[in-house]
Coordinates of C-alpha atoms in Angstrom, one line a residue:
X267 CA 185.4 313.7 103.9
X268 CA 188.2 312.8 106.3
X269 CA 188.3 310.8 109.5
X270 CA 190.6 311.9 112.3
X271 CA 194.4 312.2 112.1
X272 CA 196.5 312.2 115.2
X273 CA 198.6 315.4 115.8
X274 CA 201.7 314.9 117.9
X275 CA 202.1 317.5 120.6
X276 CA 205.8 318.3 120.9
X277 CA 207.8 321.1 122.4
X278 CA 207.2 323.4 119.5
X279 CA 203.4 322.6 119.1
X280 CA 200.4 324.2 120.7
X281 CA 198.4 321.9 123.0
X282 CA 194.7 321.2 122.5
X283 CA 194.8 321.2 118.8
X284 CA 191.3 320.9 117.3
X285 CA 190.8 318.7 114.3
X286 CA 188.5 320.5 111.9
X287 CA 186.2 318.7 109.5
X288 CA 187.7 318.0 106.1
X289 CA 191.1 319.4 107.1
X290 CA 193.9 319.0 109.6
X291 CA 195.7 321.5 111.7
X292 CA 199.3 321.7 110.6
X293 CA 201.5 322.4 113.5
X294 CA 203.8 325.5 113.4
X295 CA 206.9 324.7 111.5
X296 CA 210.0 323.9 113.5
X297 CA 212.6 326.3 112.1
X298 CA 215.5 324.1 113.0
X299 CA 217.3 321.6 110.8
X300 CA 217.5 318.6 110.4
X301 CA 213.7 318.0 110.3
X302 CA 212.9 316.1 107.1
X303 CA 213.3 312.4 108.0
X304 CA 215.5 312.5 111.1
X305 CA 216.0 315.0 113.8
X306 CA 219.2 315.8 115.7
X307 CA 218.2 313.6 118.7
X308 CA 217.5 310.7 116.2
X309 CA 221.0 311.1 114.7
X310 CA 222.6 311.3 118.1
X311 CA 220.9 308.0 119.1
X312 CA 222.1 306.3 115.9
X313 CA 225.7 307.5 116.7
X314 CA 225.4 306.2 120.2
X315 CA 224.2 302.8 119.1
X316 CA 227.0 302.6 116.6
X317 CA 229.6 303.5 119.2
X318 CA 228.2 300.9 121.6
X319 CA 228.4 298.3 118.7
X320 CA 224.7 297.5 119.0
X321 CA 223.1 295.7 116.2
X322 CA 221.8 296.2 113.5
X323 CA 223.3 299.6 113.7
X324 CA 227.0 298.8 114.1
X325 CA 227.5 296.3 111.2
X326 CA 225.2 298.4 109.0
X327 CA 227.4 301.3 109.6
X328 CA 230.5 299.3 109.0
X329 CA 229.1 298.1 105.6
X330 CA 228.2 301.7 104.7
X331 CA 231.5 303.0 105.8
X332 CA 233.4 300.5 103.7
X333 CA 231.3 301.3 100.7
X334 CA 231.8 305.0 101.0
X335 CA 235.5 304.7 101.5
X336 CA 235.8 302.7 98.3
X337 CA 233.9 305.5 96.5
X338 CA 236.0 308.2 98.0
X339 CA 239.2 306.4 96.9
X340 CA 238.0 306.6 93.3
X341 CA 237.6 310.4 93.7
X342 CA 234.0 310.1 92.6
X343 CA 232.6 313.4 91.3
X344 CA 229.1 314.7 90.7
X345 CA 227.8 313.8 87.2
X346 CA 224.8 316.1 86.6
X347 CA 222.6 315.3 83.6
X348 CA 221.5 318.4 81.8
X349 CA 219.9 316.9 78.7
X350 CA 216.2 316.7 77.6
X351 CA 215.4 313.2 78.8
X352 CA 214.0 313.1 82.3
X353 CA 214.6 309.3 82.5
X354 CA 218.3 309.9 82.0
X355 CA 218.0 312.6 84.6
X356 CA 216.3 310.0 86.9
X357 CA 219.1 307.5 86.5
X358 CA 222.0 310.0 87.1
X359 CA 220.2 311.8 89.9
X360 CA 219.2 308.6 91.7
X361 CA 222.9 307.5 91.7
X362 CA 224.4 310.8 92.9
X363 CA 221.7 311.8 95.3
X364 CA 221.9 308.5 97.1
X365 CA 225.6 308.9 97.4
X366 CA 225.3 312.5 98.8
X367 CA 222.7 311.3 101.4
X368 CA 224.9 308.5 102.6
X369 CA 227.9 310.8 102.9
X370 CA 225.9 313.3 104.9
X371 CA 224.7 310.5 107.2
X372 CA 228.2 309.3 107.6
X373 CA 229.3 312.8 108.7
X374 CA 226.6 312.8 111.4
X375 CA 227.7 309.4 112.6
X376 CA 231.4 309.7 112.5
X377 CA 232.0 313.4 112.7
X378 CA 234.6 313.1 109.9
X379 CA 234.6 316.1 107.6
X380 CA 235.8 314.0 104.6
X381 CA 232.1 312.9 104.3
X382 CA 230.5 316.3 104.7
X383 CA 232.9 317.9 102.2
X384 CA 232.2 315.2 99.6
X385 CA 228.4 315.3 100.3
X386 CA 228.3 319.0 99.8
X387 CA 230.3 318.7 96.6
X388 CA 227.8 316.3 95.2
X389 CA 224.8 318.4 96.1
X390 CA 226.2 321.7 94.8
X391 CA 227.7 319.9 91.8
X392 CA 224.1 319.5 90.7
X393 CA 222.4 322.6 92.1
X394 CA 225.1 325.0 90.9
X395 CA 225.8 323.4 87.5
X396 CA 225.3 325.5 84.4
X397 CA 222.9 324.8 82.8
X398 CA 220.8 323.6 85.7
X399 CA 219.8 319.9 85.6
X400 CA 216.2 319.6 84.5
X401 CA 216.1 323.1 82.9
X402 CA 216.1 321.7 79.3
X403 CA 213.6 318.8 79.6
X404 CA 211.7 318.1 76.3
X405 CA 208.0 317.7 77.2
X406 CA 207.7 315.2 74.3
X407 CA 210.2 312.9 76.0
X408 CA 208.9 310.9 79.0
X409 CA 205.7 313.0 78.9
X410 CA 203.8 311.0 81.5
X411 CA 206.8 310.2 83.7
X412 CA 208.8 313.4 84.3
X413 CA 207.1 314.4 87.5
X414 CA 207.5 311.0 89.1
X415 CA 211.1 310.7 87.9
X416 CA 212.1 314.0 89.4
X417 CA 210.3 313.4 92.7
X418 CA 211.8 310.0 93.2
X419 CA 215.4 310.7 92.2
X420 CA 215.7 314.1 93.9
X421 CA 214.4 313.0 97.4
X422 CA 217.8 312.0 98.7
X423 CA 219.3 315.4 97.6
X424 CA 216.4 317.1 99.4
X425 CA 217.3 315.0 102.5
X426 CA 221.0 315.8 102.0
X427 CA 220.3 319.6 102.0
X428 CA 218.4 319.1 105.3
X429 CA 221.2 317.1 106.9
X430 CA 223.9 319.5 105.9
X431 CA 221.9 322.7 106.6
X432 CA 223.9 323.6 109.7
X433 CA 227.3 322.4 108.4
X434 CA 229.5 325.5 108.7
X435 CA 230.9 325.2 105.2
X436 CA 227.5 325.2 103.6
X437 CA 227.4 328.8 102.6
X438 CA 224.3 331.0 102.3
X439 CA 225.0 331.4 98.6
X440 CA 225.1 327.6 98.1
X441 CA 221.9 327.2 100.1
X442 CA 220.1 329.8 97.9
X443 CA 221.3 328.0 94.8
X444 CA 220.0 324.6 96.1
X445 CA 216.7 326.2 97.1
X446 CA 216.4 327.7 93.6
X447 CA 217.0 324.3 92.0
X448 CA 214.5 322.7 94.3
X449 CA 211.9 325.2 93.1
X450 CA 212.7 324.3 89.6
X451 CA 212.3 320.6 90.4
X452 CA 208.9 321.4 92.0
X453 CA 207.7 322.9 88.7
X454 CA 208.3 319.5 87.0
X455 CA 206.4 317.7 89.7
X456 CA 203.5 320.1 89.4
X457 CA 203.5 319.8 85.7
X458 CA 203.6 316.1 85.9
X459 CA 200.6 316.0 88.2
X460 CA 198.7 318.3 85.8
X461 CA 199.5 316.1 82.8
X462 CA 198.0 313.2 84.5
X463 CA 194.9 315.1 85.4
X464 CA 194.5 316.6 81.9
X465 CA 194.8 313.1 80.4
X466 CA 192.2 311.5 82.6
X467 CA 195.1 309.9 84.5
X468 CA 196.2 308.0 81.3
X469 CA 193.2 305.6 81.1
X470 CA 191.7 306.2 84.5
X471 CA 194.8 305.3 86.6
X472 CA 193.5 307.6 89.3
X473 CA 195.8 306.4 92.0
X474 CA 199.1 304.6 91.7
X475 CA 202.9 305.1 92.1
X476 CA 203.1 308.2 89.9
X477 CA 200.5 310.0 92.1
X478 CA 202.2 308.9 95.3
X479 CA 205.6 310.1 94.0
X480 CA 204.2 313.6 93.2
X481 CA 202.8 313.9 96.7
X482 CA 206.0 312.7 98.3
X483 CA 208.2 315.1 96.3
X484 CA 206.0 318.1 96.9
X485 CA 205.8 317.4 100.7
X486 CA 209.6 316.9 100.9
X487 CA 210.4 320.2 99.1
X488 CA 207.8 322.0 101.2
X489 CA 209.3 320.9 104.5
X490 CA 212.9 321.3 103.4
X491 CA 212.2 324.9 102.3
X492 CA 209.9 325.7 105.2
X493 CA 207.1 326.7 102.9
X494 CA 204.0 326.4 105.1
X495 CA 201.5 327.1 102.4
X496 CA 203.0 324.3 100.3
X497 CA 203.1 322.0 103.3
X498 CA 199.3 322.4 103.7
X499 CA 198.8 321.9 100.0
X500 CA 200.8 318.7 100.0
X501 CA 199.4 317.2 103.2
X502 CA 195.7 318.0 103.2
X503 CA 194.1 320.7 101.0
X504 CA 190.8 321.0 99.3
X505 CA 192.8 322.7 96.5
X506 CA 194.8 319.5 95.9
X507 CA 192.8 316.4 94.9
X508 CA 195.9 314.2 95.3
X509 CA 197.4 315.3 98.6
X510 CA 199.1 312.8 101.0
X511 CA 195.8 311.8 102.7
X512 CA 194.1 311.4 99.4
X513 CA 196.9 309.2 98.2
X514 CA 196.6 306.9 101.2
X515 CA 192.8 306.6 100.7
X516 CA 193.1 306.1 96.9
X517 CA 196.1 303.8 96.7
X518 CA 195.1 301.4 99.4
X519 CA 192.4 298.9 98.6
X520 CA 189.8 297.5 100.9
X521 CA 188.0 294.2 100.4
X522 CA 184.7 295.8 99.3
X523 CA 186.4 298.0 96.8
X524 CA 187.1 297.5 93.1
X525 CA 190.6 297.5 91.8
X526 CA 191.8 299.1 88.6
X527 CA 189.2 298.5 85.9
X528 CA 191.7 297.1 83.4
X529 CA 192.5 294.0 85.5
X530 CA 191.6 291.3 83.0
X531 CA 190.0 288.9 85.5
X532 CA 188.0 289.0 88.7
X533 CA 190.2 288.4 91.7
X534 CA 189.5 288.8 95.4
X535 CA 190.6 292.1 97.0
X536 CA 192.0 292.1 100.5
X537 CA 192.2 294.9 103.0
X538 CA 195.6 296.7 102.6
X539 CA 196.3 295.6 99.1
X540 CA 197.7 298.4 96.9
X541 CA 196.1 299.4 93.7
X542 CA 199.3 299.0 91.7
X543 CA 198.7 295.3 91.9
X544 CA 197.4 295.5 88.3
X545 CA 201.0 295.7 87.2
X546 CA 200.8 291.9 87.5
X547 CA 199.3 292.0 84.1
X548 CA 200.5 293.0 80.6
X549 CA 198.3 296.1 79.8
X550 CA 198.6 298.6 77.0
X551 CA 196.9 301.7 75.8
X552 CA 197.4 304.1 78.6
X553 CA 199.8 306.2 76.6
X554 CA 200.7 305.8 72.9
X555 CA 202.2 302.4 72.3
X556 CA 203.4 301.7 75.9
X557 CA 202.6 298.2 77.2
X558 CA 203.4 297.3 80.8
X559 CA 205.6 294.3 81.6
X560 CA 203.8 291.5 83.4
X561 CA 204.5 290.0 86.9
X562 CA 205.4 293.3 88.4
X563 CA 202.5 293.5 90.9
X564 CA 204.5 293.1 94.1
X565 CA 207.3 295.3 92.8
X566 CA 205.0 298.2 92.1
X567 CA 202.9 297.8 95.2
X568 CA 206.2 297.8 97.2
X569 CA 207.2 301.0 95.3
X570 CA 203.9 302.8 96.2
X571 CA 204.2 301.6 99.8
X572 CA 207.7 303.1 100.0
X573 CA 206.5 306.4 98.6
X574 CA 203.5 306.6 101.0
X575 CA 205.7 305.6 103.9
X576 CA 208.3 308.2 103.1
X577 CA 205.6 310.9 103.0
X578 CA 204.2 309.6 106.3
X579 CA 207.6 309.8 108.0
X580 CA 208.3 313.3 106.8
X581 CA 204.9 314.3 108.2
X582 CA 205.6 312.4 111.4
X583 CA 208.9 314.2 112.0
X584 CA 207.0 317.4 111.7
X585 CA 204.2 316.7 114.1
X586 CA 201.5 315.0 112.0
X587 CA 201.1 311.2 112.6
X588 CA 199.9 310.0 109.2
X589 CA 200.8 306.5 110.3
X590 CA 197.7 306.6 112.6
X591 CA 195.5 308.1 110.0
X592 CA 192.4 306.0 109.1
X593 CA 190.5 307.1 106.0
X594 CA 186.7 307.2 105.9
X595 CA 186.6 303.8 104.3
X596 CA 189.2 302.3 106.6
X597 CA 192.5 302.6 104.7
X598 CA 195.6 302.8 106.9
X599 CA 199.2 302.1 106.2
X600 CA 199.5 299.3 108.7
X601 CA 197.1 297.3 106.6
X602 CA 199.6 297.4 103.7
X603 CA 202.6 296.3 105.8
X604 CA 200.6 293.5 107.3
X605 CA 199.2 292.3 104.0
X606 CA 202.5 292.1 102.1
X607 CA 205.0 291.1 104.9
X608 CA 204.6 287.4 104.4
X609 CA 205.4 287.6 100.6
X610 CA 208.8 288.9 101.5
X611 CA 209.4 286.6 104.5
X612 CA 208.4 283.4 102.8
X613 CA 209.2 284.3 99.2
X614 CA 205.9 282.7 98.2
X615 CA 203.8 284.2 95.4
X616 CA 200.9 281.8 96.1
X617 CA 199.8 283.6 99.3
X618 CA 196.5 285.5 99.8
X619 CA 194.4 283.7 97.2
X620 CA 197.2 283.5 94.6
X621 CA 196.8 286.8 92.8
X622 CA 200.6 287.3 92.5
X623 CA 201.4 283.8 91.2
X624 CA 204.3 284.1 88.7
X625 CA 206.2 286.7 90.6
X626 CA 208.2 284.5 92.9
X627 CA 211.6 285.1 91.2
X628 CA 211.1 288.9 91.4
X629 CA 210.1 289.2 95.0
X630 CA 212.4 291.8 96.5
X631 CA 214.5 292.0 93.3
X632 CA 212.7 295.0 91.6
X633 CA 213.7 297.8 94.0
X634 CA 211.0 296.6 96.5
X635 CA 213.5 295.8 99.3
X636 CA 211.8 294.8 102.5
X637 CA 214.0 297.1 104.6
X638 CA 211.1 299.7 104.3
X639 CA 209.5 297.5 107.0
X640 CA 212.0 299.0 109.4
X641 CA 209.7 302.0 109.3
X642 CA 206.7 299.8 109.5
X643 CA 208.0 298.3 112.8
X644 CA 208.9 301.7 114.1
X645 CA 205.3 302.8 113.9
X646 CA 203.5 299.4 114.4
X647 CA 205.7 297.6 116.9
X648 CA 202.9 295.2 117.9
X649 CA 202.4 293.9 114.4
X650 CA 203.7 290.3 114.4
X651 CA 203.9 290.0 110.6
X652 CA 206.3 292.9 110.4
X653 CA 208.3 291.6 113.4
X654 CA 208.6 288.1 111.9
X655 CA 209.8 289.5 108.6
X656 CA 212.5 291.7 110.1
X657 CA 213.6 288.8 112.3
X658 CA 214.0 286.6 109.2
X659 CA 216.4 289.2 107.6
X660 CA 220.0 290.2 107.9
X661 CA 219.0 293.8 108.7
X662 CA 222.6 295.0 108.3
X663 CA 222.8 294.2 104.6
X664 CA 219.6 295.7 103.3
X665 CA 219.2 299.1 101.5
X666 CA 216.6 300.8 99.5
X667 CA 217.1 303.6 97.0
X668 CA 215.1 306.5 98.6
X669 CA 215.9 305.8 102.2
X670 CA 219.4 304.3 102.0
X671 CA 219.9 301.8 104.8
X672 CA 216.8 301.9 107.0
X673 CA 218.2 299.4 109.5
X674 CA 220.8 302.0 110.4
X675 CA 218.6 305.1 110.1
X676 CA 215.2 304.0 111.3
X677 CA 215.8 300.6 113.0
X678 CA 214.3 299.8 116.4
X679 CA 215.3 297.1 118.8
X680 CA 213.5 293.8 118.2
X681 CA 213.3 290.7 120.4
X682 CA 213.4 287.9 117.9
X683 CA 213.5 285.1 120.4

């Protein structure tokens, strides 16, 4: 059963949308691009703030511009991985997709075609390569991980496609090649989700970062390609037991709920904790001889929060306010931002009853950069914990692998006095 979810009524949406039991009304798809994570008016506002030298936008842009110019000077080329190991694909794709995304964003901000040309070269360098990257994966290699690895690493390429869609030099032939490649990537995400289900979620890990990644990747491809049936499947469908709303309900813990059953001791659960907290412990047996590394609780909770937040922002840009969604048992994304903000502001692992003691040296160092809180503040501007965290940071210097530089792309004015 689902509680309500707020539907944004925009210029392309029908008014008086009725929320049906156990489902949501998906607004008609806006046929224009960009639409995935930023719209044209968002991009115009970013450019305006940069031109006016407003912070954090101006210095974040200058940092990004300097980085990209250094890369361009080296004549950096696409390096598609075409082998059988999806983790090696993940490493190579994460690197190149992030570069392509930042180049596309730089084109929107500066208008300089040097960025759009390079961005398109990176995207098509993967999507038109022969053989196609991911077409030769060995299912015996990275068996539990392939879906997650593809979804996470490809997201910036999906965003790049959306940002470049109306670029005059992005030909229809190239677009068809990219779309074909995205469909191939989708099969890996779907296969990955099926592997988890068929294996009882590898020792009952019913919700965690792999599940959140599959949901995010499916939703991103659905909106990028304009596949309305897939959009519904990814967002809220009885046919999909791990859709975006299910992920929010399943990954977020409430104080009266039990965490993952393999946690070796009884610890208090707080509203807004994320189930991946069990990565604080060294646990084996989920798949063959794999044993998790200890003291990774905050890192993996940060990862799942990033994945859920990215899904929510994609939905938000397309008329569905998942940030306001409250699950039947109370789960809501703001609870997560509120619970974890002080860990990143104070760099203190002894907070909130001390579950994460031992992780101090890794706070923010495992890919769990607090710049995702830029999106938290965008949607929860009255939350003091989020505001205090952002005010404690140099917002111009932070970046995070899926979203790039959130201070530039999603930042909002904050009064830190």
